[in-house]
Phi, psi and omega in degrees: 000131177289166178301131180271128181264116182252120181261119175265115184271082181278080187231154182266148176292160183264345184102348176226153181292320178295320177297320178294323177300309183292321178292321178298317178297316180301315183284332173295319178297319178297319180298319178297319178299333178269007173091016184293143172262332179223137173241132182237134179265159170289175189296135176048058187298324186298334179243006181062036183051055172247129183236094183300148176290325180286121184296323178298314178295320178303313182292329179294328182274350179283148180235154181283149178295339177247021179272183189293323181299308183291318182295335177300325180278335172295314179296320180293320178302317179293317180299317185272350185057047185213133176292145179226129171258100184260135184248152185192160169279112189269131173296125186200152179246140008278345181228155177297166180233160178262109199226151169234137169249132176255119176253137178278181186288355174259003180083012181272139179284124178266319173197158171240113182245127175255136183308123181281313183264082177289149181278080187288350175277357181225210186296337182286000171297345179263014178240152171277148178269154174287171187253340188198172175249144187231150172229161178206153175276117183260119176274118177243171177296340180267353183130183184264140177217144181270124190235145171220178180222149162225162186233119171044257186302336174306328182301332187278001178243115181304333182298327183301303181292326180297315178298316180297319177299315182295335177274359174109004183297136171255337182220131175248125177265126188234097170292147190213155174204078177192171178292123179264092180254185191303322184285320177292321176297324178294325176299314180297318177301317180295317179299319179292315183296310188286340180252358181051057176214170179266144178232118180247121186240129179245119181250166170284153179285170173300140185113327169286129182310131176069017179234159184212022182073225181059040170299148187219160165227123172252128184270352175078359183265101185271335185224140174235142183303328184275356180245132183287335183242169177291157181247162177285121181280353178280112180259353175201131167223117180286163170277207183268344189282155174295144177165179175257124181241121186248127176252143176257108182267121178276090185292323179298318178297317179299317182292321176297319180297317181295335181282340187240339188270177197259357186268205180062232183254019187288318186229027180288160175232071187300335179296343180260006186256023187305325182297339181295337181259004176287141185265350183292134177240128183240167176305137012261023188258007180286128179232131182295332183268007180293135174240130180288000000 
């Protein structure tokens, strides 16, 4: 398999849904011109990650997963022969959800994933959480790769990436909307390292409230036989500015690495992990705003 080109669309919202639609289409076309196989948007692109306090207004800004905004990117994916991960505030009852749809290069829907770990300590307390994590085999012009998604705060729970790895993911696409500083970047590095998979994260640029760019791709390959020491798994880190940032992921190298190294599912003992599924929460982790 040739190097897979992943385009992170680190772009700012326009302030209107129609403006975001047109800007999103424009930047997908630019990404294709640069040879991208996959284009990924930052979190909740249709509204620029705005979550109104008024529930009525919130629901008005939400769009259906099979509505015109999302379907426009399905049609565009087919036209461009390029996979697109489009993000949006999804119309859902009783409350909207924070969602990504992944369309393949034929415009076919591979999965609809809603953020499982909503930020209930903040504005996302007004959103419904997703129920599960999904993976799918993505056919690209460079070959087939198994892809899944997590969204922003999902990154802070090792279980998110672990479940995706156990379901077969080789690449995790991560829409994002928060400051990407050293510790959050370290989380992404850790998720890639411990699961031996690639993690591609697309953030909003500086200028979007509470965001600072620094979209990244970690390829998860920490060791190579020809190198005596470990290598940096970060193959791309954007700056703060708006733009298209393209990483070339060596999928063949990643697959060889997964066949020989010790992480991922190679030496786990799941029979000893029963406490991980217990629901009891004790001090000091009790939070009044927690939703199961």
